[in-house]
Coordinates of C-alpha atoms and ligand atoms in Angstrom, one line a residue:
M1 CA -48.6 31.8 176.5
Q2 CA -48.4 33.7 173.3
K3 CA -44.9 34.9 172.1
S4 CA -44.2 38.2 170.7
N5 CA -43.3 38.3 167.0
E6 CA -39.6 38.8 167.6
T7 CA -39.2 35.6 169.5
L8 CA -40.9 33.5 167.0
A9 CA -38.5 31.3 164.8
N10 CA -39.6 33.1 161.5
G11 CA -41.4 35.9 162.7
V12 CA -44.9 34.5 161.8
K13 CA -47.5 34.1 164.5
T14 CA -50.6 33.7 162.5
V15 CA -51.0 31.6 159.1
V16 CA -54.0 32.4 157.2
V17 CA -55.7 29.5 155.5
P18 CA -58.5 30.5 153.0
A19 CA -61.0 27.6 153.1
A20 CA -64.2 29.1 152.1
G21 CA -64.1 28.4 148.3
M22 CA -66.9 26.3 146.7
G23 CA -64.7 23.4 145.4
T24 CA -66.6 23.2 142.2
R25 CA -63.9 21.1 140.6
F26 CA -64.7 18.4 143.2
L27 CA -68.4 18.3 142.7
P28 CA -70.2 16.2 143.5
A29 CA -68.1 15.3 146.5
T30 CA -68.1 18.9 147.6
K31 CA -71.8 19.0 148.1
T32 CA -71.3 17.8 151.6
V33 CA -67.6 17.4 152.1
P34 CA -65.3 20.5 152.2
K35 CA -62.5 20.2 149.5
E36 CA -60.1 21.1 152.4
L37 CA -61.0 17.8 154.3
L38 CA -60.5 15.4 151.4
P39 CA -57.7 13.1 152.5
V40 CA -54.2 12.7 151.2
V41 CA -54.0 8.8 152.0
D42 CA -55.8 9.4 155.4
T43 CA -54.9 12.9 156.4
P44 CA -56.9 16.0 155.1
G45 CA -55.1 18.8 153.3
I46 CA -55.8 21.3 156.0
E47 CA -54.2 19.1 158.6
L48 CA -51.2 18.9 156.3
I49 CA -51.0 22.8 156.1
A50 CA -51.6 22.9 160.0
E51 CA -48.4 20.7 160.3
E52 CA -46.5 23.0 157.9
A53 CA -47.5 26.0 159.9
S54 CA -46.6 24.5 163.1
Q55 CA -43.1 23.5 161.6
L56 CA -42.7 27.2 160.6
G57 CA -43.2 28.2 164.3
A58 CA -46.6 29.7 164.0
E59 CA -49.1 29.7 166.9
R60 CA -52.4 30.2 165.1
L61 CA -54.2 29.1 162.1
A62 CA -56.7 31.7 161.1
V63 CA -59.1 29.5 159.0
I64 CA -61.4 31.4 156.5
T65 CA -64.5 29.3 156.5
A66 CA -67.8 29.4 154.7
P67 CA -71.2 29.3 156.6
D68 CA -72.0 25.8 155.3
K69 CA -68.3 24.4 155.8
G70 CA -68.4 23.9 159.6
E71 CA -66.8 20.6 159.3
V72 CA -63.4 22.3 158.5
M73 CA -63.1 23.8 162.0
R74 CA -64.6 20.6 163.7
H75 CA -61.5 18.8 162.5
F76 CA -59.6 20.9 165.0
G77 CA -61.8 20.0 167.9
A78 CA -61.1 17.6 170.8
F79 CA -63.2 14.5 170.0
D80 CA -63.1 13.3 173.7
E81 CA -65.7 10.6 173.3
L82 CA -64.1 9.2 170.3
C83 CA -60.7 9.3 172.0
E84 CA -62.1 7.5 175.1
T85 CA -63.8 4.7 173.0
L86 CA -60.6 4.3 171.0
A87 CA -58.3 4.3 174.1
A88 CA -60.8 1.6 175.9
R89 CA -60.3 -0.5 172.8
G90 CA -56.5 -0.3 173.0
K91 CA -56.2 1.7 169.9
D92 CA -53.6 4.2 171.1
E93 CA -52.1 5.0 167.6
Q94 CA -55.6 5.9 166.5
V95 CA -56.1 8.1 169.5
Q96 CA -53.0 10.0 168.5
K97 CA -54.3 10.5 164.8
V98 CA -57.5 11.9 166.3
A99 CA -55.9 14.3 168.7
R100 CA -53.1 15.4 166.4
A101 CA -54.9 18.2 164.5
S102 CA -55.7 20.1 167.8
Q103 CA -52.4 19.5 169.2
L104 CA -50.5 20.9 166.3
I105 CA -51.7 24.4 166.5
T106 CA -54.7 26.8 167.6
A107 CA -57.1 27.1 164.9
V108 CA -59.5 30.2 164.9
S109 CA -62.1 30.8 162.3
V110 CA -63.3 33.8 160.4
T111 CA -66.6 33.5 158.2
Q112 CA -66.6 34.5 154.6
D113 CA -70.3 34.8 154.0
K114 CA -70.0 34.5 150.3
P115 CA -67.2 33.2 148.2
L116 CA -66.1 36.6 146.7
G117 CA -62.5 35.5 145.9
L118 CA -59.2 34.6 147.4
G119 CA -58.4 38.3 147.9
H120 CA -61.6 38.8 149.8
A121 CA -61.0 36.0 152.0
V122 CA -57.4 36.9 152.9
G123 CA -58.7 40.5 153.7
L124 CA -61.0 39.1 156.2
A125 CA -58.0 37.7 158.3
E126 CA -57.2 41.4 159.4
A127 CA -59.8 41.0 162.2
V128 CA -57.8 38.2 163.9
L129 CA -54.1 39.6 163.5
D130 CA -52.5 41.1 166.6
D131 CA -51.4 44.7 166.2
D132 CA -47.6 43.6 166.4
E133 CA -48.0 41.3 163.4
D134 CA -46.5 43.0 160.4
V135 CA -46.6 40.1 158.1
V136 CA -49.5 38.3 156.6
A137 CA -48.7 34.6 156.0
V138 CA -51.0 32.7 153.6
M139 CA -50.9 29.0 153.0
L140 CA -53.6 27.6 150.5
P141 CA -54.8 24.2 151.9
D142 CA -55.1 22.8 148.3
D143 CA -51.5 23.3 147.4
L144 CA -48.8 21.1 148.8
V145 CA -45.3 22.4 148.5
L146 CA -42.7 20.0 149.7
P147 CA -40.5 19.8 151.5
G148 CA -42.3 22.0 154.2
D149 CA -39.6 24.6 154.7
V150 CA -40.3 26.9 151.9
M151 CA -42.0 29.5 154.1
A152 CA -38.8 29.5 156.3
K153 CA -36.6 30.3 153.2
M154 CA -39.2 33.1 152.3
A155 CA -39.0 34.4 155.8
Q156 CA -35.2 34.6 155.4
V157 CA -35.6 36.5 152.1
R158 CA -38.1 38.9 153.7
Q159 CA -35.5 39.5 156.6
E160 CA -32.8 40.3 154.2
L161 CA -34.6 42.2 151.4
G162 CA -37.8 43.4 153.1
G163 CA -41.2 43.8 151.6
S164 CA -43.3 40.7 150.5
V165 CA -42.0 37.3 149.5
L166 CA -43.9 34.8 147.4
C167 CA -43.2 31.2 146.4
A168 CA -43.0 30.4 142.6
F169 CA -42.6 27.3 140.5
E170 CA -42.0 26.7 136.8
V171 CA -44.7 25.4 134.6
S172 CA -44.9 24.8 130.9
P173 CA -46.2 27.6 128.7
E174 CA -49.6 25.9 128.0
E175 CA -50.3 25.8 131.7
V176 CA -49.8 29.5 132.8
F177 CA -53.5 30.3 132.2
N178 CA -54.3 28.4 135.3
Y179 CA -52.2 30.7 137.7
G180 CA -51.0 34.0 138.8
V181 CA -47.9 34.6 136.6
F182 CA -44.8 36.7 137.6
D183 CA -42.9 39.2 135.4
I184 CA -39.5 39.0 137.0
E185 CA -36.0 40.3 136.8
E186 CA -32.8 39.0 138.2
I187 CA -31.4 40.6 141.5
P188 CA -27.6 41.3 142.2
T189 CA -25.8 38.4 143.9
D190 CA -24.3 40.2 146.9
S191 CA -26.8 38.8 149.4
S192 CA -26.3 35.5 151.2
L193 CA -29.3 34.2 149.4
P194 CA -28.9 31.7 146.4
S195 CA -29.7 34.4 143.6
S196 CA -30.8 31.8 141.1
A197 CA -33.7 31.0 143.4
V198 CA -34.6 34.6 144.4
K199 CA -35.9 37.0 141.9
R200 CA -37.5 40.4 142.0
V201 CA -41.0 40.7 140.7
R202 CA -41.8 43.5 138.4
G203 CA -45.5 42.6 138.1
M204 CA -48.0 40.0 138.5
V205 CA -51.0 39.0 136.3
E206 CA -53.8 36.5 137.1
K207 CA -54.7 33.8 134.8
P208 CA -53.3 35.4 131.6
D209 CA -53.6 34.0 128.0
P210 CA -50.5 32.0 127.2
A211 CA -49.5 34.5 124.6
D212 CA -49.7 37.4 127.3
A213 CA -47.9 35.6 130.0
P214 CA -44.9 37.4 131.2
S215 CA -43.1 34.3 132.1
T216 CA -43.6 30.5 133.0
L217 CA -42.9 31.2 136.8
V218 CA -46.3 31.0 138.6
A219 CA -47.4 31.5 142.1
A220 CA -47.6 28.6 144.5
G221 CA -50.1 28.9 147.4
R222 CA -47.5 30.2 149.9
Y223 CA -47.3 34.0 150.5
L224 CA -45.5 36.3 153.1
L225 CA -47.2 39.5 152.6
D226 CA -46.6 42.9 154.2
R227 CA -49.6 44.0 156.3
E228 CA -50.1 46.8 153.8
I229 CA -51.8 44.1 151.6
F230 CA -55.0 44.8 153.7
E231 CA -55.0 48.4 152.5
A232 CA -54.5 47.2 148.8
L233 CA -57.2 44.6 149.1
R234 CA -59.6 47.3 150.1
R235 CA -58.8 49.4 146.9
I236 CA -58.9 46.6 144.2
K237 CA -62.1 46.0 142.2
P238 CA -63.4 42.4 141.2
G239 CA -60.9 40.9 138.6
K240 CA -60.7 37.5 136.8
G241 CA -64.1 35.5 137.2
G242 CA -65.6 38.6 139.0
E243 CA -63.7 37.7 142.0
L244 CA -61.5 39.8 144.3
Q245 CA -58.1 38.6 143.3
L246 CA -55.1 38.5 145.7
T247 CA -53.0 38.6 142.6
D248 CA -54.5 42.2 141.7
A249 CA -53.7 43.5 145.3
I250 CA -50.2 42.3 145.2
E251 CA -49.8 43.9 141.5
L252 CA -51.0 47.2 143.0
M253 CA -48.6 47.1 145.7
I254 CA -45.7 46.5 143.2
Q255 CA -46.8 49.4 141.0
E256 CA -46.7 51.6 143.9
G257 CA -43.2 50.6 144.7
H258 CA -43.6 48.0 147.3
P259 CA -40.6 45.4 147.0
V260 CA -41.8 41.8 146.2
H261 CA -39.5 38.9 145.6
I262 CA -40.1 35.3 144.7
V263 CA -38.4 32.2 146.0
V264 CA -38.4 29.8 143.1
H265 CA -39.3 26.3 144.5
S266 CA -37.1 23.4 143.5
G267 CA -39.0 20.6 145.2
K268 CA -42.3 19.0 144.8
R269 CA -45.7 20.5 144.5
H270 CA -49.1 18.8 144.3
D271 CA -52.3 20.6 143.4
L272 CA -55.0 19.1 145.5
G273 CA -57.7 21.3 144.0
N274 CA -58.7 19.2 141.2
P275 CA -58.9 15.4 140.4
A276 CA -56.0 15.5 138.0
G277 CA -53.7 16.9 140.7
Y278 CA -55.3 15.2 143.7
I279 CA -55.0 11.6 142.5
P280 CA -51.2 11.8 141.8
A281 CA -50.8 13.3 145.2
N282 CA -52.4 10.3 146.7
L283 CA -50.3 8.0 144.7
D284 CA -47.2 9.9 145.7
F285 CA -47.8 9.9 149.3
G286 CA -49.4 6.3 149.1
L287 CA -46.4 4.8 147.6
R288 CA -44.3 6.3 150.5
H289 CA -46.6 5.1 153.2
P290 CA -45.0 2.6 155.4
Q291 CA -48.1 0.5 155.9
Y292 CA -49.9 0.9 152.5
G293 CA -47.0 1.7 150.2
P294 CA -46.1 -1.9 149.0
A295 CA -49.8 -2.7 148.1
I296 CA -50.3 0.5 146.4
Y297 CA -47.1 0.1 144.3
K298 CA -48.2 -3.5 143.2
A299 CA -51.7 -2.3 142.5
A300 CA -50.5 0.8 140.6
K301 CA -48.1 -1.2 138.3
Q302 CA -50.9 -3.7 137.5
I303 CA -53.4 -0.8 136.8
L304 CA -50.8 0.9 134.4
A305 CA -49.9 -2.3 132.7
D306 CA -53.6 -3.2 132.2
F307 CA -54.4 0.4 130.9
E308 CA -51.5 0.5 128.4
A309 CA -52.4 -3.0 127.2
E310 CA -55.9 -1.9 126.8
S311 CA -54.8 1.2 124.9
H312 CA -52.5 -0.7 122.7
N313 CA -55.4 -3.1 121.8
T314 CA -57.7 -0.3 121.0
A315 CA -55.2 1.6 118.9
I316 CA -54.7 -1.7 116.9
S317 CA -58.4 -2.4 116.5
E318 CA -59.1 1.2 115.5
Ligands
LIG401 P1 -59.6 27.9 144.6 O1 -60.0 28.6 143.6 O2 -58.6 26.7 144.4 O3 -60.7 27.1 145.4 O4 -59.0 28.7 145.9 P2 -62.2 26.9 145.0 O5 -62.8 28.2 144.6 O6 -62.9 26.4 146.2 O7 -62.2 25.9 143.9 P3 -63.1 25.7 142.6 O8 -62.3 26.6 141.6 O9 -64.5 26.2 142.8 O10 -62.9 24.3 142.1 C1 -57.9 28.6 146.6 C2 -58.2 28.5 148.1 O11 -58.9 29.7 148.4 C3 -60.0 29.5 149.1 C4 -60.4 28.0 148.7 O12 -61.2 27.4 149.8 C5 -59.1 27.3 148.5 O13 -58.6 26.9 149.6 N1 -61.1 30.4 148.6 C6 -61.3 30.8 147.5 C7 -61.8 31.1 149.7 O14 -61.6 31.0 151.0 N2 -62.7 32.1 149.4 C8 -63.1 32.3 148.0 O15 -63.8 33.1 147.9 C9 -62.3 31.7 147.1

């Protein structure tokens, strides 16, 4: 039975997961395999997100999919025949692995016919939210933010300060051009929240030139947006890259007086959206894996030692 919003642990019933992008940074793999299904060790990014959403207390994953990315939703299917075959062979642990995604949360899909941008994708989720859902929770499946309780912290901030709450992390000045960047101001310390981690947002700019960036605090893929984001998304024009940018709709809301705060994340974050972030994520998770960890550790050390010896030799011979 579905719960009303007030009885949900963090007031979030639906988590929106945009998964309709082209994944161009992972071509040629993404010709046939959606980026969101690429595994971290053995588990697709989108299942890690389903786990985080379930831990938050959400009941439904609204997955925004593209017409040619049907496999993303298939991952949340039942796979009865596979489970039966595995069970008949005594592979109970594998049966659990197959069944897990569908048991974590109910996934529903909304089709984005064309990749018109993250803002456009999020706007489509309005169709599946219930009338009593006043918050639009968004988790990007190519962004791993660990530990997985950051959305719960953001929900606490929203409860205390109202408005919308986003997750931020610090990058170096040279990296800001890849992200939505925050213009921030400190807030008074009279709330029960750790003020050093919570800041008020004065403005937001998508992928600025480093010289124009208002700070080095950038958006991680976790958003708790007021439902009025849908109205803002209808009013923005295509921005950076010709796409409808979620950042531009948030900026519009801020400029019209809507309160927006960030929680500065102090844990880990992995960008699964490109090989330079995806491979370290696999190494990080792989090293901690109870079964594969020791072998990965040994192999990684050897690979690094060989690589450094090679680089050293090259440097000498040059
Ligand atoms: P990204 O920009 O990281 O994904 O969007 P992308 O567009 O697939 O990647 P590249 O740049 O081509 O390599 C963040 C998330 O938003 C989704 C993506 O699927 C990803 O999960 N997205 C992006 C959409 O759902 N629709 C869009 O139009 C754009």
